[in-house]
Short mmCIF file of C-alpha atoms in Angstrom, two decimals:
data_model
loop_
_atom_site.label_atom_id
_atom_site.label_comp_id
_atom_site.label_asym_id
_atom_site.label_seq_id
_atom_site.Cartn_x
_atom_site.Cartn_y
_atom_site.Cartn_z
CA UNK F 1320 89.13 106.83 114.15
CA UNK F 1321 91.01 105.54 110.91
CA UNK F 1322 94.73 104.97 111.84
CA UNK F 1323 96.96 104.61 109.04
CA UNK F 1324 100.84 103.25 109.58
CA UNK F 1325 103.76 105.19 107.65
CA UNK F 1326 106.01 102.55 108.05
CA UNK F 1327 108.74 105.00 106.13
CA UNK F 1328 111.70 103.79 103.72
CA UNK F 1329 114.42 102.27 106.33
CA UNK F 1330 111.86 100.06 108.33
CA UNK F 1331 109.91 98.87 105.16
CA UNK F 1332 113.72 97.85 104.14
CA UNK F 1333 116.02 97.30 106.79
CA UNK F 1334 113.35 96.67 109.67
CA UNK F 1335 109.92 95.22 108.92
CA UNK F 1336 109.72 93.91 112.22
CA UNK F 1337 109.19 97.41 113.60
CA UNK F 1338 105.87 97.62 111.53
CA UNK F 1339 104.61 94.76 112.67
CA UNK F 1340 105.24 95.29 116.40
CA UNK F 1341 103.46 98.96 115.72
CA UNK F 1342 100.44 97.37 114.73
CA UNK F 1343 100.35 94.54 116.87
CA UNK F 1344 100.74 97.20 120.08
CA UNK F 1345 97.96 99.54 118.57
CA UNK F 1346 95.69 96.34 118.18
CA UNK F 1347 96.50 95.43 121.72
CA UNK F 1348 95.23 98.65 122.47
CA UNK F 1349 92.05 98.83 120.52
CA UNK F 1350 92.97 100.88 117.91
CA UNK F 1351 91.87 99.67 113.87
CA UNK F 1352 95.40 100.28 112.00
CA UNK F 1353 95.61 100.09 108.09
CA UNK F 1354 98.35 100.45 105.46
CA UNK F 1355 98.19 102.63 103.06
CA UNK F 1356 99.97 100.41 100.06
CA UNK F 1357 100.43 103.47 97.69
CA UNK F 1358 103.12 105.07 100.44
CA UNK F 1359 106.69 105.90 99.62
CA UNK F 1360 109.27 108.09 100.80
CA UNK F 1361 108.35 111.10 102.40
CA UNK F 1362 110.89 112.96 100.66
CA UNK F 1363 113.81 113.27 103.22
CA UNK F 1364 116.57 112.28 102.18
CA UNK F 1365 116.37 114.13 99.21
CA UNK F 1366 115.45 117.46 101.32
CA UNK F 1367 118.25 116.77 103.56
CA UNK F 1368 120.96 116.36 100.85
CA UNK F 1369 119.66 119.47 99.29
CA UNK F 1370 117.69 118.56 96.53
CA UNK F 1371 114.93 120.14 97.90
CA UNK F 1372 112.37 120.58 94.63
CA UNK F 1373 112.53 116.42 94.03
CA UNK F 1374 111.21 116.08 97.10
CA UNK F 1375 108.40 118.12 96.48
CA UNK F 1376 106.59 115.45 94.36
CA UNK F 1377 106.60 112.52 97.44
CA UNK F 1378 105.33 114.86 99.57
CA UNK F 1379 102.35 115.45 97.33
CA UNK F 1380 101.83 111.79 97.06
CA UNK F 1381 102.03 111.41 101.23
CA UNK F 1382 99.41 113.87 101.11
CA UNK F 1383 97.34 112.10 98.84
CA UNK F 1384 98.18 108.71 100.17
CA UNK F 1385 97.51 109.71 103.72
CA UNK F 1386 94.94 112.60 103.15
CA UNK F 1387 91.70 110.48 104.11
CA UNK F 1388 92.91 109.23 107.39
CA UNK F 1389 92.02 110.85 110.92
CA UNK F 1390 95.45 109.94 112.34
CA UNK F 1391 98.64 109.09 110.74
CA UNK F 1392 101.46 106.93 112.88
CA UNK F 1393 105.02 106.41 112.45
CA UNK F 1394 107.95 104.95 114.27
CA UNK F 1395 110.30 107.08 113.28
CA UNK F 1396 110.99 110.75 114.76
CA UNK F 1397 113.05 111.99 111.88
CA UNK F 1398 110.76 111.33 109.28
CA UNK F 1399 107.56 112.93 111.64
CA UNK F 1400 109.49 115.61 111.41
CA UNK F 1401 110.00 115.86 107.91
CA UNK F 1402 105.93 116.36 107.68
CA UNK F 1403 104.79 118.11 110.76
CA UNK F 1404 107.79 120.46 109.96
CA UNK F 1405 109.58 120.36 106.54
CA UNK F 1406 106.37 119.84 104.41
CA UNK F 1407 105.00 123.31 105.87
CA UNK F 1408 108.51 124.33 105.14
CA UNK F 1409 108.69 123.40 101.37
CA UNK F 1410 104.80 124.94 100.82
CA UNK F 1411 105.82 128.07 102.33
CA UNK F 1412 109.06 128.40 99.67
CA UNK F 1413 107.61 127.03 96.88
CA UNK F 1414 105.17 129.89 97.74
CA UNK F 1415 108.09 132.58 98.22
CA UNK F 1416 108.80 131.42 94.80
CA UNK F 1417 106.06 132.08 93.08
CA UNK F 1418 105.26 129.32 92.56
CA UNK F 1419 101.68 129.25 94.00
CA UNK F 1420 99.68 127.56 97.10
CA UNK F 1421 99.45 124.17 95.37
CA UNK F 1422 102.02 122.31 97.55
CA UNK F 1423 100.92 124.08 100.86
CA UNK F 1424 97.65 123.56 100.54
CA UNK F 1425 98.56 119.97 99.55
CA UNK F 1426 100.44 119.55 103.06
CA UNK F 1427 98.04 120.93 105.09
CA UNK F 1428 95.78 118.30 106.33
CA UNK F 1429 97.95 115.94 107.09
CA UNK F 1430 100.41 117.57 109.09
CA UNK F 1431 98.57 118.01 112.14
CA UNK F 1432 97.41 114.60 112.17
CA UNK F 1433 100.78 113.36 111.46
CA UNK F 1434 102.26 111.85 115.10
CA UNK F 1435 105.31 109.70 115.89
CA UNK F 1436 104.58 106.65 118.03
CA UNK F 1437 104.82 107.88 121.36
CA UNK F 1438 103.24 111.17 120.69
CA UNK F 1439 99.98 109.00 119.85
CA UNK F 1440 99.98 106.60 122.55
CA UNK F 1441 100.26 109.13 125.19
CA UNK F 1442 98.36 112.34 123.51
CA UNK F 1443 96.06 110.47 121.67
CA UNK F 1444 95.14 107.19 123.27
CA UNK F 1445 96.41 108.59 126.64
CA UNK F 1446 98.45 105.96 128.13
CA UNK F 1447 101.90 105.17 129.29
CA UNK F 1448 101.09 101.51 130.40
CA UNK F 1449 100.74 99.44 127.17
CA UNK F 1450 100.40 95.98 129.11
CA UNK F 1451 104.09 95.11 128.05
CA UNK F 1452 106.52 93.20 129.76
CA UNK F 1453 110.29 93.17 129.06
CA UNK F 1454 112.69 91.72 131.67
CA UNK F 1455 115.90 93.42 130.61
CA UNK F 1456 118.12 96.39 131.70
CA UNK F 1457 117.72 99.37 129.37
CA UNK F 1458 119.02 102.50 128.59
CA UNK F 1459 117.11 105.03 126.05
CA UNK F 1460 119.18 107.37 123.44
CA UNK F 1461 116.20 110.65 122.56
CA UNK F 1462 116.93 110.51 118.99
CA UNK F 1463 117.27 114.65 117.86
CA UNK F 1464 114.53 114.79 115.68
CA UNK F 1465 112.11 113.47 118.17
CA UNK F 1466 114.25 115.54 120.73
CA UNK F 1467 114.70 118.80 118.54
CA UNK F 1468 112.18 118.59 115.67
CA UNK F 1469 109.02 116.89 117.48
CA UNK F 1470 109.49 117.86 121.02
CA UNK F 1471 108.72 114.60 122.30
CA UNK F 1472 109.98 115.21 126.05
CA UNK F 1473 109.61 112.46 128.34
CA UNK F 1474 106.88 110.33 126.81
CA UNK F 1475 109.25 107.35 125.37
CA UNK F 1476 110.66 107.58 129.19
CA UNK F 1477 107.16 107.17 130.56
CA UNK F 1478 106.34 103.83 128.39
CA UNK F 1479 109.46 102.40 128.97
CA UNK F 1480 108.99 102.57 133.10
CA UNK F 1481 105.80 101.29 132.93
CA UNK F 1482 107.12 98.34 131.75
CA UNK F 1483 107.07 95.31 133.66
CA UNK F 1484 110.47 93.83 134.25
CA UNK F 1485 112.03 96.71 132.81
CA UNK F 1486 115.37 98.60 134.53
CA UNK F 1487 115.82 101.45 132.57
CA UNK F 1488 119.26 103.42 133.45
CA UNK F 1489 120.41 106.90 132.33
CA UNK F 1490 122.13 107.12 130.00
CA UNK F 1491 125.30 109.72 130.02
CA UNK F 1492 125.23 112.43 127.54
CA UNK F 1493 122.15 111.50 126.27
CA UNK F 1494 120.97 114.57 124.24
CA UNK F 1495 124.12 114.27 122.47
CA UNK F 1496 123.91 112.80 118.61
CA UNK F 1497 124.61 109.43 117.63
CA UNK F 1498 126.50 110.72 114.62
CA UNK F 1499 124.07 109.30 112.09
CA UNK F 1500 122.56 112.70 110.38
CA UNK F 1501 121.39 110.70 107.29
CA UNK F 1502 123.79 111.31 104.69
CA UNK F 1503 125.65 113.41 107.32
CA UNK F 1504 127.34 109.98 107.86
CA UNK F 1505 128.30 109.49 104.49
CA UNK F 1506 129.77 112.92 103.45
CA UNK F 1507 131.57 113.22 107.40
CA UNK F 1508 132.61 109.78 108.19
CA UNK F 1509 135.07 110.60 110.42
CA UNK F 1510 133.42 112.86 112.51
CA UNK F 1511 130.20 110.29 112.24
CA UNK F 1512 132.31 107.43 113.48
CA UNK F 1513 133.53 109.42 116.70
CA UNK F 1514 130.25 110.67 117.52
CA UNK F 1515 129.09 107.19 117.40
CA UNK F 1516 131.70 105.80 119.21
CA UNK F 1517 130.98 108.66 121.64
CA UNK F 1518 127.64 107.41 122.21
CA UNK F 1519 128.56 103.63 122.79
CA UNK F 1520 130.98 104.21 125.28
CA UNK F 1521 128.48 106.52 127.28
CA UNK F 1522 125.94 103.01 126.74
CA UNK F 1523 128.19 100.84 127.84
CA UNK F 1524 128.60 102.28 130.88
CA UNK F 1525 125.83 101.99 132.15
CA UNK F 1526 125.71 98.32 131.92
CA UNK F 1527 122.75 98.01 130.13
CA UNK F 1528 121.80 94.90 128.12
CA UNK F 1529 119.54 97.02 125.34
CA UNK F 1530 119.99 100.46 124.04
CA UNK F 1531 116.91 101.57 123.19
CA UNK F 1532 115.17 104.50 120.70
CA UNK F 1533 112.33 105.73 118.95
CA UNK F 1534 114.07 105.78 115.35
CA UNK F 1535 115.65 102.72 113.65
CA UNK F 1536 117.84 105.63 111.51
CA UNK F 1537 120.18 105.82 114.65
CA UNK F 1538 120.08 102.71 115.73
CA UNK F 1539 121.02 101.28 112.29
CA UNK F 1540 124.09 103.84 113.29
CA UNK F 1541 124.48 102.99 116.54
CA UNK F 1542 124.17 99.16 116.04
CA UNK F 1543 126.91 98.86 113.80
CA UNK F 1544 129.24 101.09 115.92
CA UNK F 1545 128.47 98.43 118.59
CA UNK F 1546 129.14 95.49 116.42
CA UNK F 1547 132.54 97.10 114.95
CA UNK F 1548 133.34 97.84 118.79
CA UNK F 1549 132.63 94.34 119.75
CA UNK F 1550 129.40 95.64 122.20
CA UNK F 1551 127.71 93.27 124.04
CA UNK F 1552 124.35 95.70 123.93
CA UNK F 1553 121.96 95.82 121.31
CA UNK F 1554 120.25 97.93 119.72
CA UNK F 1555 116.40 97.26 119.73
CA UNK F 1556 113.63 99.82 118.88
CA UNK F 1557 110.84 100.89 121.43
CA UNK F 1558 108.11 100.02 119.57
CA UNK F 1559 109.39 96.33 119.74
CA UNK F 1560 109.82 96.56 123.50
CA UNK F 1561 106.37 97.86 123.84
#
């Protein structure tokens, strides 16, 4: 199997150290991983903000980027979603449009194979116990695209209780938002800011030393709602625990 890592825009930025414990944890596991240097954005934020055609363009070049790989593997719900859901989406306009098949037909391959992190540990490689070992008290935030968008259920739940040393307590309110919404936070502050604050409080209760999720998105949100809220949590993504 070739396994390719979509590292996507924020954690090639903001948090590289989410790559890297990606492919050291597939390694661990047996699994070959490469990286595609020709990636980009998948086209997102631009979809999400509306500017729907400009996106149209990155998603060609995922396709073509991605296209020869039997399995493609991100950290990052949200932007899983964009291609297992939006890129069908997008072909299926430009189509409506008149526009021809081009773009769909584009999409197609990769989509299927297309699987956020937890989705390929425990569909693909069929385990929940990575070998990891974390001795802190956690509680997990289900991001809503890997809630909403990719169905993702319970598998981050059953990696994180296999681990060794691990606590992990519920977390109140947890299929609420964090508030983050991409560029939802931008153009709604205010209503981004209580939502976040929302979500800390409902953390900090628990007593919890880590809040934990599968998309660094929200917890870019969420970690600077803790800091501005003086927090003692942090924010740390579950590929890094794992």
């Amino acid at each position: 199997m070739r396994v390719a890592l979509f590292l996507t825009c924020v954690n090639d930025a903001l948090y590289p150290d989410t790559g890297r414990a990606v492919v050291k944890l597939l390694e661990r596991l047996g699994v070959d991983v490469e990286f595609p240097m020709g990636q980009t954005c998948c086209g997102q934020a631009h979809y999400n903000t509306g500017y729907r055609r400009q996106a149209e363009p990155l998603a060609r070049r995922f396709a073509e980027v991605f296209g020869e790989y039997d399995a493609i593997v991100t950290p990052s719900g949200s932007c899983g979603t964009m291609v297992r859901e939006l890129y069908p989406r997008m072909g299926a306009r430009a189509r409506a449009e008149g526009r021809g098949d081009s773009l769909a037909q584009a999409v197609a391959p990769v989509v299927p194979k297309t699987y956020e992190l937890t989705e390929f540990l425990v569909d693909v490689l069929g385990v929940t116990d990575v070998g990891a070992y974390f001795p802190r008290t956690v509680t997990y935030h289900p991001t809503c695209h890997g809630l909403r968008g990719l169905g993702l259920g319970d598998r981050p739940r059953r990696l994180l209780e296999s681990v060794r040393g691990l606590e992990l307590r519920e977390l109140p309110g947890a299929e609420e938002c964090c508030g983050f919404g991409g560029t939802f936070a931008v153009k709604n502050a205010d209503v981004s800011v209580a939502m976040g604050e929302d979500k800390i409080r409902n953390a900090a209760s628990t007593g919890a030393d880590v809040l934990c999720a599968a998309d660094n998105s929200c917890l870019m949100h969420i970690g600077g709602t803790m800091s501005r809220l003086k927090v003692g949590m942090r924010p740390v993504h579950l590929a890094e625990i794992l």
